[in-house]
CSV table of C-alpha atoms and ligand atoms in Angstrom, one decimal:
chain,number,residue,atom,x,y,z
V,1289,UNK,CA,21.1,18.4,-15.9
V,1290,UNK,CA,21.3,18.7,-12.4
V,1291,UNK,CA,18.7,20.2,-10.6
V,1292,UNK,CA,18.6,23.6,-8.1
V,1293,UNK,CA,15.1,23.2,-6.9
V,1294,UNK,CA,15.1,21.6,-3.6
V,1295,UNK,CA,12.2,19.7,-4.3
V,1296,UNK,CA,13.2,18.1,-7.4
V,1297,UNK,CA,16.6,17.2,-6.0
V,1298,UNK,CA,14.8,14.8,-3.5
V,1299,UNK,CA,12.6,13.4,-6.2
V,1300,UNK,CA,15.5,12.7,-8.3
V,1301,UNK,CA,17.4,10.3,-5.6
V,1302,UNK,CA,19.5,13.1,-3.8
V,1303,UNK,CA,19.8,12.7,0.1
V,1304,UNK,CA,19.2,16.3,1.8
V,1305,UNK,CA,20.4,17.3,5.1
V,1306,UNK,CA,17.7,19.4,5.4
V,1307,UNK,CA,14.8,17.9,3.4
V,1308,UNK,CA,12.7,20.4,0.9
V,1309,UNK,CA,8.9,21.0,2.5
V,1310,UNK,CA,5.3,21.2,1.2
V,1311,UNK,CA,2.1,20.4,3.0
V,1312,UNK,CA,-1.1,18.8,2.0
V,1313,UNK,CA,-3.9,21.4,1.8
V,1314,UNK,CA,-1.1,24.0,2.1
V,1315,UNK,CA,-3.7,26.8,0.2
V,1316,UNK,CA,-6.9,26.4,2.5
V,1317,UNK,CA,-9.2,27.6,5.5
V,1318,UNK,CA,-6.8,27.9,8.1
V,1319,UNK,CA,-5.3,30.9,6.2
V,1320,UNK,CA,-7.5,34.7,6.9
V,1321,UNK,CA,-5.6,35.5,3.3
V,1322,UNK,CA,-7.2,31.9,1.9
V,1323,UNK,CA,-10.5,32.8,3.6
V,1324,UNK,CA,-10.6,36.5,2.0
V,1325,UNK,CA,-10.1,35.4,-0.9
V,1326,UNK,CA,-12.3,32.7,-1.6
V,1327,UNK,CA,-15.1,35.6,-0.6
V,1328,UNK,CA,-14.1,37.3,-3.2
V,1329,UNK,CA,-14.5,34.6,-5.7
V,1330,UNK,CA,-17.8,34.1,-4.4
V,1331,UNK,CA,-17.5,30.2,-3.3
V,1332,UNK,CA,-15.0,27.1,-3.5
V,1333,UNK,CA,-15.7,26.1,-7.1
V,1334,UNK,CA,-15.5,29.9,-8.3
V,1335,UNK,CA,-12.2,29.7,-7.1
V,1336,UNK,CA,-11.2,27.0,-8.4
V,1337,UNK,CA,-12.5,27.8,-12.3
V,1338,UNK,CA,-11.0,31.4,-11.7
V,1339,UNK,CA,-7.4,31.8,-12.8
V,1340,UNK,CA,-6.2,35.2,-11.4
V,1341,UNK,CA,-7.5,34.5,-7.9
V,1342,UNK,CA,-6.4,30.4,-7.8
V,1343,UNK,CA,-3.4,31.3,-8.5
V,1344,UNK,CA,-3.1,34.1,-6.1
V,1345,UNK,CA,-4.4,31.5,-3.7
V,1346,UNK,CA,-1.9,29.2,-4.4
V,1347,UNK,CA,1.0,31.9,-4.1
V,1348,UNK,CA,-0.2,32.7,-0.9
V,1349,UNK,CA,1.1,30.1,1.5
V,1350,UNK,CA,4.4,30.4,-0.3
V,1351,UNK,CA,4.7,34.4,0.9
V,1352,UNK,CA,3.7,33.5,4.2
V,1353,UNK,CA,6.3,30.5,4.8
V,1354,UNK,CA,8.4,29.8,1.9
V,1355,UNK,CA,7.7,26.4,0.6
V,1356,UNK,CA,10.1,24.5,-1.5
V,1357,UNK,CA,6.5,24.1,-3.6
V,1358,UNK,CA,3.5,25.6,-4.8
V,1359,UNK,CA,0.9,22.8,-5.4
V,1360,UNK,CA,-1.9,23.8,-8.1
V,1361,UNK,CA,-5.3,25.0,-6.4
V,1362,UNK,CA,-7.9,23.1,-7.7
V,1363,UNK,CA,-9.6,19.7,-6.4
V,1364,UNK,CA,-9.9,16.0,-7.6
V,1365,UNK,CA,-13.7,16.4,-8.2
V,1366,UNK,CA,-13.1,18.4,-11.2
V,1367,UNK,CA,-12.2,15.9,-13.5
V,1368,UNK,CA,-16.1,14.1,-12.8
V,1369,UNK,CA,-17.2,17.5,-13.6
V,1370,UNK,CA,-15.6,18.2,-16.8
V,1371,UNK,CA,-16.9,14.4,-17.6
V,1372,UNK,CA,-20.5,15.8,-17.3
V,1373,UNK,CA,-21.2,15.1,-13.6
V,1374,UNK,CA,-23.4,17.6,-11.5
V,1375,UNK,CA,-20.9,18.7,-8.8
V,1376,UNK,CA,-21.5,21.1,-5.6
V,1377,UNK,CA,-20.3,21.9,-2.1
V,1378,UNK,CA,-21.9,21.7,1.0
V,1379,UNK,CA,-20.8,24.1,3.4
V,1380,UNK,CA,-19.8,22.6,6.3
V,1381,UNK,CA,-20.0,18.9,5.2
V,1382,UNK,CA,-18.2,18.5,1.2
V,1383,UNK,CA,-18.7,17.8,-1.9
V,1384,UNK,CA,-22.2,16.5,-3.6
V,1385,UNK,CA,-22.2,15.4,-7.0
V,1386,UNK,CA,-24.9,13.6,-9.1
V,1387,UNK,CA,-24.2,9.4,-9.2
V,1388,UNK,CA,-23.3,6.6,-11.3
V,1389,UNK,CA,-25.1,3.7,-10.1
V,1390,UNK,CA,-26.0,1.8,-14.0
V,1391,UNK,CA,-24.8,1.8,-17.8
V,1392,UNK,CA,-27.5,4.4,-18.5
V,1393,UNK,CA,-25.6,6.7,-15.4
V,1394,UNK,CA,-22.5,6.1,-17.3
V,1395,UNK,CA,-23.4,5.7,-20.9
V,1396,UNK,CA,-24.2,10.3,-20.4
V,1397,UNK,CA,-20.9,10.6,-19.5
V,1398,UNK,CA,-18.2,12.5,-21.7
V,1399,UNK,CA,-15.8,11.5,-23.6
V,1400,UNK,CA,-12.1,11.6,-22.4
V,1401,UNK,CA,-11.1,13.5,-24.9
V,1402,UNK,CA,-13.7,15.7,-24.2
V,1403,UNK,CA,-13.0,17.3,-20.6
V,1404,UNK,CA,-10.7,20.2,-21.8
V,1405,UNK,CA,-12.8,22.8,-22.6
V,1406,UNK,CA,-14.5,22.8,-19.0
V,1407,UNK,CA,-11.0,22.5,-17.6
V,1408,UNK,CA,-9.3,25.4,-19.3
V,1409,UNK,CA,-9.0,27.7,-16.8
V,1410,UNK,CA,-7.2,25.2,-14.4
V,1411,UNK,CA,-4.5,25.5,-17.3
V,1412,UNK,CA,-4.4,28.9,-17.3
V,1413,UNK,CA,-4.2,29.0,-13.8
V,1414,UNK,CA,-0.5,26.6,-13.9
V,1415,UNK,CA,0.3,28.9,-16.6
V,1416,UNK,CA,0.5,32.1,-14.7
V,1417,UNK,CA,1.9,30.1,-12.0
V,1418,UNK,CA,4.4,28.7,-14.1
V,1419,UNK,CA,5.4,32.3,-14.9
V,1420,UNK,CA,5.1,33.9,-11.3
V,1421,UNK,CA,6.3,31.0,-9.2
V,1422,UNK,CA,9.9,32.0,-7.2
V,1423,UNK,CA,12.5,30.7,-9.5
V,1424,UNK,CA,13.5,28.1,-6.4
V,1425,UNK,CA,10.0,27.1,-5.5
V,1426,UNK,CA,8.7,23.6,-7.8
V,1427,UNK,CA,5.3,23.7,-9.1
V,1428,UNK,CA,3.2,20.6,-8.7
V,1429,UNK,CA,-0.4,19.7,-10.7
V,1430,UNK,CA,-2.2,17.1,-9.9
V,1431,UNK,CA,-5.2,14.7,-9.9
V,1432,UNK,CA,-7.4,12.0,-8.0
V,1433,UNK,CA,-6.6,8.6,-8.3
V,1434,UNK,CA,-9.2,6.3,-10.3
V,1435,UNK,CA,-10.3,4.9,-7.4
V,1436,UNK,CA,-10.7,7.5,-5.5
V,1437,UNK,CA,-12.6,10.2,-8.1
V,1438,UNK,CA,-14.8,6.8,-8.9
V,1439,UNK,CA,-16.1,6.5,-5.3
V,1440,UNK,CA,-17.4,9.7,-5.5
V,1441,UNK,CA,-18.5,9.7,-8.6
V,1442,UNK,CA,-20.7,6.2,-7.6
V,1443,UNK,CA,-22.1,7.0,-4.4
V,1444,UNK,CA,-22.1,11.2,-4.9
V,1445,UNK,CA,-20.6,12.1,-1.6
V,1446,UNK,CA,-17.7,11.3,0.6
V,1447,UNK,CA,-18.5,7.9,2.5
V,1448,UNK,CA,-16.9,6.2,5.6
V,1449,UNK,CA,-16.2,3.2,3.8
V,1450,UNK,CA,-16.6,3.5,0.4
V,1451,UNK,CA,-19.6,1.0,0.3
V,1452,UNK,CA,-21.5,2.0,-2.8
V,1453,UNK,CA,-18.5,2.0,-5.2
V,1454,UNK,CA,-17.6,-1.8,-3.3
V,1455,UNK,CA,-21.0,-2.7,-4.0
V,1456,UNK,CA,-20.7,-1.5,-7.8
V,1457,UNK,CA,-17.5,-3.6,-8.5
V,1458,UNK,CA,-18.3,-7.0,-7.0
V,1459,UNK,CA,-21.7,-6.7,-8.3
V,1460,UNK,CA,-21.7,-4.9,-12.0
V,1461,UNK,CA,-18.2,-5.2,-13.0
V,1462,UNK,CA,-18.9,-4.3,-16.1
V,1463,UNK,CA,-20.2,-0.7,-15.2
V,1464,UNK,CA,-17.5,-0.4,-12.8
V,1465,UNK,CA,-14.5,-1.4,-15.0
V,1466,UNK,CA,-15.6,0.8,-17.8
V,1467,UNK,CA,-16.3,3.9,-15.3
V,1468,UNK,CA,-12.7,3.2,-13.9
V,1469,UNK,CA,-11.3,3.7,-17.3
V,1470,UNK,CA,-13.2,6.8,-18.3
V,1471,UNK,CA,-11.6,8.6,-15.2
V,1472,UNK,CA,-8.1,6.8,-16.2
V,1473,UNK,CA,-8.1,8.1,-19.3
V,1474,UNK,CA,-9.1,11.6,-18.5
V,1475,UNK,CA,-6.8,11.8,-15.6
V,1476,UNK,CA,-4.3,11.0,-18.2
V,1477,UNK,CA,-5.3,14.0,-20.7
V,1478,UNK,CA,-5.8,16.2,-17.8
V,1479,UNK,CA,-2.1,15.7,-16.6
V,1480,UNK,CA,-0.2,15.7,-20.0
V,1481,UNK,CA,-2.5,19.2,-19.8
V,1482,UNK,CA,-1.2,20.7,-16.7
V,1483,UNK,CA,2.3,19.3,-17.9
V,1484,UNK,CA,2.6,21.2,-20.7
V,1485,UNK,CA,1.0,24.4,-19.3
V,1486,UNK,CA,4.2,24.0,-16.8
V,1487,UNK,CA,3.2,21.5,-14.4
V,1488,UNK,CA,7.4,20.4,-13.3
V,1489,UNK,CA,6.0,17.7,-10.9
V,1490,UNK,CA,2.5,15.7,-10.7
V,1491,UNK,CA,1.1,13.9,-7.5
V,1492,UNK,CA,-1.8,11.3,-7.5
V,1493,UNK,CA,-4.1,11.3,-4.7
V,1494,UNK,CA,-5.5,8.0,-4.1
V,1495,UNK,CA,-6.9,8.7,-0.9
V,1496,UNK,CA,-9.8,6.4,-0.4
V,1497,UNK,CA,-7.0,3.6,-1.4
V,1498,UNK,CA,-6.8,2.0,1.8
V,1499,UNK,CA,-10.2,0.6,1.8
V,1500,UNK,CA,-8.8,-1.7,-1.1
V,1501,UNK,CA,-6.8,-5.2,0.1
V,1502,UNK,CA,-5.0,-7.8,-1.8
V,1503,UNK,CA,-6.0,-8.4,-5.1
V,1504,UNK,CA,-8.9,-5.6,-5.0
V,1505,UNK,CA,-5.8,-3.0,-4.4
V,1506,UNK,CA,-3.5,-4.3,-7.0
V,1507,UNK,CA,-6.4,-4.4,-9.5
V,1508,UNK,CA,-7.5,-0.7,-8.5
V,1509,UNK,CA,-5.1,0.9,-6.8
V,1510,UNK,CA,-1.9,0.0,-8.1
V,1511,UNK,CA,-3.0,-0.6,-12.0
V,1512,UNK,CA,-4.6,2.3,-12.6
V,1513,UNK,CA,-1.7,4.5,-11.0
V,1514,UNK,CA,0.6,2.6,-13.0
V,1515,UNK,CA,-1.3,3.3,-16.1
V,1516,UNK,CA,-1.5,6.6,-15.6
V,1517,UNK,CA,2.3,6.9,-15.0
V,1518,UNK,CA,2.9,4.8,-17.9
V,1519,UNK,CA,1.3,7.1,-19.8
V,1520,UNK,CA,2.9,10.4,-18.8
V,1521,UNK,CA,6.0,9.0,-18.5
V,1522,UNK,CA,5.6,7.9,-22.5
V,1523,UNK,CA,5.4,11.4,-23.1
V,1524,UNK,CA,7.7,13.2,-20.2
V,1525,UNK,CA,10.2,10.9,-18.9
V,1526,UNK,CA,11.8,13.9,-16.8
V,1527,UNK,CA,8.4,14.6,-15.1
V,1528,UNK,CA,8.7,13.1,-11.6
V,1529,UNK,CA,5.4,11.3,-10.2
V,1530,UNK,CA,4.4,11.5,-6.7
V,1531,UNK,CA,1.8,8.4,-5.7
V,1532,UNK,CA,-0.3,8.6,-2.9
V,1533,UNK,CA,-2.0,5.5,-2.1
V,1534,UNK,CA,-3.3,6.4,1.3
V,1535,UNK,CA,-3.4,4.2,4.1
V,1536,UNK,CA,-2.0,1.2,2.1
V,1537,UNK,CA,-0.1,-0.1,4.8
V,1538,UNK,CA,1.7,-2.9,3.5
V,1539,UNK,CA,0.9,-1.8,0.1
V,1540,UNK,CA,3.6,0.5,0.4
V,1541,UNK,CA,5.9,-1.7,0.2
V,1542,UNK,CA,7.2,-1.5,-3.5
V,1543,UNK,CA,4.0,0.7,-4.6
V,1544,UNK,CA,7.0,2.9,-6.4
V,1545,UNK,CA,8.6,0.1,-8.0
V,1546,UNK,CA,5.8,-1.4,-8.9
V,1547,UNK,CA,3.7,1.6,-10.8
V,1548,UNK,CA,7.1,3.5,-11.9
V,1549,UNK,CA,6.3,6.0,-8.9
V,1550,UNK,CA,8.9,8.4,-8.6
V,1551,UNK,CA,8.0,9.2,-5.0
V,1552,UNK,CA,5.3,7.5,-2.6
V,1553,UNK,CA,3.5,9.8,0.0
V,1554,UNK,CA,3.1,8.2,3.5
V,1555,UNK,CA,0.2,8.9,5.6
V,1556,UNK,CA,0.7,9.0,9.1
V,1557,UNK,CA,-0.8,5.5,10.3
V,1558,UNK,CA,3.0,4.1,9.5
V,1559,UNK,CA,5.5,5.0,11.1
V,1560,UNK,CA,8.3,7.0,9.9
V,1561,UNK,CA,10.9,4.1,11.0
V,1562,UNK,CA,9.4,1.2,10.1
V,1563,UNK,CA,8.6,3.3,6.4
V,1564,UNK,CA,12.1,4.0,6.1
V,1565,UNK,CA,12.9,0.4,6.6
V,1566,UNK,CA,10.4,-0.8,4.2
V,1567,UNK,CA,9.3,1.8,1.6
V,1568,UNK,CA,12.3,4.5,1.3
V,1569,UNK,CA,14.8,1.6,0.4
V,1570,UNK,CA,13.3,2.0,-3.3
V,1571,UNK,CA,13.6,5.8,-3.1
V,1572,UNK,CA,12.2,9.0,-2.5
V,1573,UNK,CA,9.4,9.3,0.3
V,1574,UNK,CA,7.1,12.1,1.3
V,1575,UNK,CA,5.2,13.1,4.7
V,1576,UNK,CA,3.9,11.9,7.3
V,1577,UNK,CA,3.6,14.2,10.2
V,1578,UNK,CA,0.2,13.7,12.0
V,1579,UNK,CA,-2.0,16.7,10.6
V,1580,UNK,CA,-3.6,17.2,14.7
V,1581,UNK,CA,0.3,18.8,15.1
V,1582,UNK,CA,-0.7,21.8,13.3
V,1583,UNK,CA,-3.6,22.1,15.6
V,1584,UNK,CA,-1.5,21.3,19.5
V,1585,UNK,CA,1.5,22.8,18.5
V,1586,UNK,CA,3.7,22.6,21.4
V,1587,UNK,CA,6.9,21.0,22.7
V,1588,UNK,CA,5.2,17.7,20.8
V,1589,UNK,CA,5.1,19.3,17.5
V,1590,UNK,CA,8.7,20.4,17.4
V,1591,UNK,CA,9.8,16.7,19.2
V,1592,UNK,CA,7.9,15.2,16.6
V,1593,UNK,CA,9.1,16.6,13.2
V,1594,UNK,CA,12.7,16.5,14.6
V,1595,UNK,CA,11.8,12.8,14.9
V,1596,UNK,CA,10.5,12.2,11.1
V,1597,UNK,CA,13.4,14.1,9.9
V,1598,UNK,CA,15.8,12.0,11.2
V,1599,UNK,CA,14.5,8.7,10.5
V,1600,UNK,CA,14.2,9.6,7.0
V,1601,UNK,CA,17.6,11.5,6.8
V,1602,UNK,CA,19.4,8.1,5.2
V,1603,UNK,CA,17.7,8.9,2.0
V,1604,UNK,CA,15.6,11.3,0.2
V,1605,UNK,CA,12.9,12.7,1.7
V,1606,UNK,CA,10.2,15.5,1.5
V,1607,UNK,CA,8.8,16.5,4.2
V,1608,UNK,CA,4.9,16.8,4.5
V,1609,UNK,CA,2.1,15.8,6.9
V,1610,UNK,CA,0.7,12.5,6.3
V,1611,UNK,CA,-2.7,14.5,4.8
V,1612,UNK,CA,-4.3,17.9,4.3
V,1613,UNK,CA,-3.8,20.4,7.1
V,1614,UNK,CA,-7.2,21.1,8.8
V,1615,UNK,CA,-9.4,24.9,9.0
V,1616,UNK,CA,-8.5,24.6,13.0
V,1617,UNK,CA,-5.1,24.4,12.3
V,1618,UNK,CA,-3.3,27.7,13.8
V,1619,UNK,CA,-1.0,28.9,11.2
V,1620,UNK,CA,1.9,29.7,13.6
V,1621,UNK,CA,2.3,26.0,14.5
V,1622,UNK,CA,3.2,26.3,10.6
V,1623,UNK,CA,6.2,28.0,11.4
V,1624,UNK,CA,6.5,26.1,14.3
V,1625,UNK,CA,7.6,23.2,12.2
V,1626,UNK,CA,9.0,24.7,9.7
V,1627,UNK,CA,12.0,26.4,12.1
V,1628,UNK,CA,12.3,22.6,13.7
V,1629,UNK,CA,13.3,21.1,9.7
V,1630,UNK,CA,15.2,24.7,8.8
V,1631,UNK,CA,17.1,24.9,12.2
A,2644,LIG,O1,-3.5,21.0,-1.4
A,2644,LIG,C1,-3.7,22.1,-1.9
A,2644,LIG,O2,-3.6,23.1,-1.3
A,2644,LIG,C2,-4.2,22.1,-3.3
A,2644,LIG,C3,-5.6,22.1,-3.6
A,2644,LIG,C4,-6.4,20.9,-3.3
A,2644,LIG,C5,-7.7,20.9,-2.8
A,2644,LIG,N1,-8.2,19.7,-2.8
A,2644,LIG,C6,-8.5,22.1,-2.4
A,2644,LIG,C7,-9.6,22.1,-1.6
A,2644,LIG,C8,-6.1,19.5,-3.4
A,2644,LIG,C9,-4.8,18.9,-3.8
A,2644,LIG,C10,-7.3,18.8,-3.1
A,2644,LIG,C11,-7.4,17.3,-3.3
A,2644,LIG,C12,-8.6,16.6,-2.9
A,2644,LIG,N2,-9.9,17.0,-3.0
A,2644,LIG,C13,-8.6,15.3,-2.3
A,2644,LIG,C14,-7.4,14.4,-2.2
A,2644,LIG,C15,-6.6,14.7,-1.0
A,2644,LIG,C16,-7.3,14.4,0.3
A,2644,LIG,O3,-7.6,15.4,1.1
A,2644,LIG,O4,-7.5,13.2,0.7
A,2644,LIG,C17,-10.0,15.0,-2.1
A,2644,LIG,C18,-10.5,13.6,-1.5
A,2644,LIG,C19,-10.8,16.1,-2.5
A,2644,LIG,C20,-12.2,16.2,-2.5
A,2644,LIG,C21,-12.7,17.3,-1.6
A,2644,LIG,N3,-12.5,18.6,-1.8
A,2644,LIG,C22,-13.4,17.1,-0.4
A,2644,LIG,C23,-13.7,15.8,0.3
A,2644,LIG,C24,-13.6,18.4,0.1
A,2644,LIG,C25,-14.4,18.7,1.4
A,2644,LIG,C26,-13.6,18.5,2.6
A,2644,LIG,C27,-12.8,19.6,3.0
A,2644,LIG,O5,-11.6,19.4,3.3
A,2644,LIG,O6,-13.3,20.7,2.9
A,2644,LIG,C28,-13.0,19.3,-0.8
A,2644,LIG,C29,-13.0,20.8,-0.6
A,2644,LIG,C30,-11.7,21.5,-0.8
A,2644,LIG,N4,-10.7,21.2,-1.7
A,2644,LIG,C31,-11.2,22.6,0.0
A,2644,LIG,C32,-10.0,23.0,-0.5
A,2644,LIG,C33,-9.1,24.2,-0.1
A,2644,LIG,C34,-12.0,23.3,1.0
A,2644,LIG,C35,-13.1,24.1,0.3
A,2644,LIG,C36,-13.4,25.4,1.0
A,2644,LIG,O7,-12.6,26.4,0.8
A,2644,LIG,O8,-14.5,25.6,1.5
């Protein structure tokens, strides 16, 4: 069947004049309605375990601008949570959560099988969404990648460099392996979840990926991804997948063929040419404007999405910035940008 959502037209091979448009973080601070909201649930992780209110949150960029889709509000760090972790924000600096350094760390944790009651609500939340969404708008779940979720599940915070889950694979593999394929499986069960309650689209977000080279990134990046596609696609074929392996560089090259990927997210280190060179001859890209656009605005903004568009416009594309739009951003350079892909 042929498609009439924008967004699923791209992700299904189709070349668009004008591309269909998300962003990273598209629910968040830089929004007063966001902001209000989120007071109302009381804090971040309220919000997220509160149905009615995520998925008003989530609805809300999609008034203001339109999207061609809604992504899910929720965060990556759930999934360590609903494995048993102790999780909690830090205003003003992130996420805390308690860490997996041994086998005693890991032998507490949950089963895979076991994460659903704690992550009910996020369910509930994509099926209300499923039911309110605009019929053209596409409604995207989604998790962390392996990797990713693992490094902050080893070192309990966000690091530079991703030392202390490095340390923990080079020198107790053992622990490190088995932790990698708790979170795989999970992240599995937690997708085929949001897929049923109405998820149409899922996007993995391996954003710690590019800390990983050569062997270590096909052994943690790309495998795990792959599994996890694998695995959904075993189940629902039709359900497109969205990998992004961020700040792979050259591991972009053939990341969708290789995982089954129907759709690899570019961050903004490449450039847009040399990615549609190299990555969108296999298919579907997404991104990669430079997030600091949405803070300058300007003559560059406009120049500079005009710019994207076109050196994707030989194949499909999704436009999006190359990660999450930032609290400083000012929400009319949202527009902004949005007129320069619209015309
Ligand atoms: O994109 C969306 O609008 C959907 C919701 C979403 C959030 N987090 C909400 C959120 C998604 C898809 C994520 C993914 C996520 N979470 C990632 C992968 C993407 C990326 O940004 O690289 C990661 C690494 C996390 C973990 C996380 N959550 C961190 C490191 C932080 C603190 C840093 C920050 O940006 O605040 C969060 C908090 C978070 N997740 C917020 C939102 C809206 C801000 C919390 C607040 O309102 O105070």
């Amino acid at each position: 069947m042929a498609h009439t959502k924008k967004l699923l037209r791209s992700l299904a091979g189709e070349t668009q004049t004008v591309p269909p448009v998300w962003m990273m973080r598209q629910a968040g601070r830089y929004l007063p309605e966001y902001r209000a909201t989120r007071a109302k649930a009381g804090d971040f992780l309220s919000l997220c375990y509160n149905p009615e209110l995520a998925a008003e949150v989530t609805l809300q960029p999609i008034r203001r601008y339109a999207f061609d889709a809604a992504i899910l509000f929720a965060d990556i760090l759930l999934v360590p949570q609903a494995l048993g972790a102790d999780l909690w924000f830090v205003t003003g600096e992130g996420p805390r959560l308690s860490t997996i350094t041994n086998a005693e760390g890991f032998a507490k944790l949950k089963r895979a099988d076991d994460i659903h009651d704690h992550l009910a609500p996020v369910y509930e939340t994509v099926k209300i969404l499923a039911r309110e969404l605009p019929k053209d708008i596409a409604l995207i779940g989604f998790a962390g990648a392996p990797w990713t979720v693992a490094t902050y599940m080893i070192a309990g915070q966000g690091t530079p460099d991703q030392a202390p889950a490095h340390k923990l694979r080079i020198e107790n593999p053992a622990v490190f392996d088995a932790l990698m394929d708790r979170i795989t499986q999970a992240t599995i069960a937690y997708l085929l979840m949001q897929i049923e309650a109405g998820a149409e689209v899922v996007k993995i977000f391996d954003s710690w990926a590019g800390s990983l080279k050569g062997e270590a990134f096909t052994k943690y990046a790309l495998q795990p991804t792959k599994a996890i596609i694998t695995a959904l696609k075993a189940k629902y074929p039709h359900i497109p997948v969205i990998a992004f392996p961020r700040e792979a560089g050259d591991g972009y090259i053939g990341f969708a063929k290789a995982t089954g990927a129907d759709c690899v997210a570019l961050d903004n280190s490449v450039s847009a040419d040399w990615a549609a060179a190299n990555v969108q001859i296999d298919g579907c890209v997404q991104g990669n404007l430079a997030p600091r656009h949405m803070v300058t605005g300007g003559q560059d903004l406009i120049d500079e999405t005009k710019r994207i568009v076109k050196a994707f416009s030989g194949g499909p594309h999704i436009f999006n910035l190359g990660h999450g739009i930032t609290p400083d951003a000012n929400p009319d350079n949202v527009q902004v940008m949005l007129d320069a892909i619209r015309g």
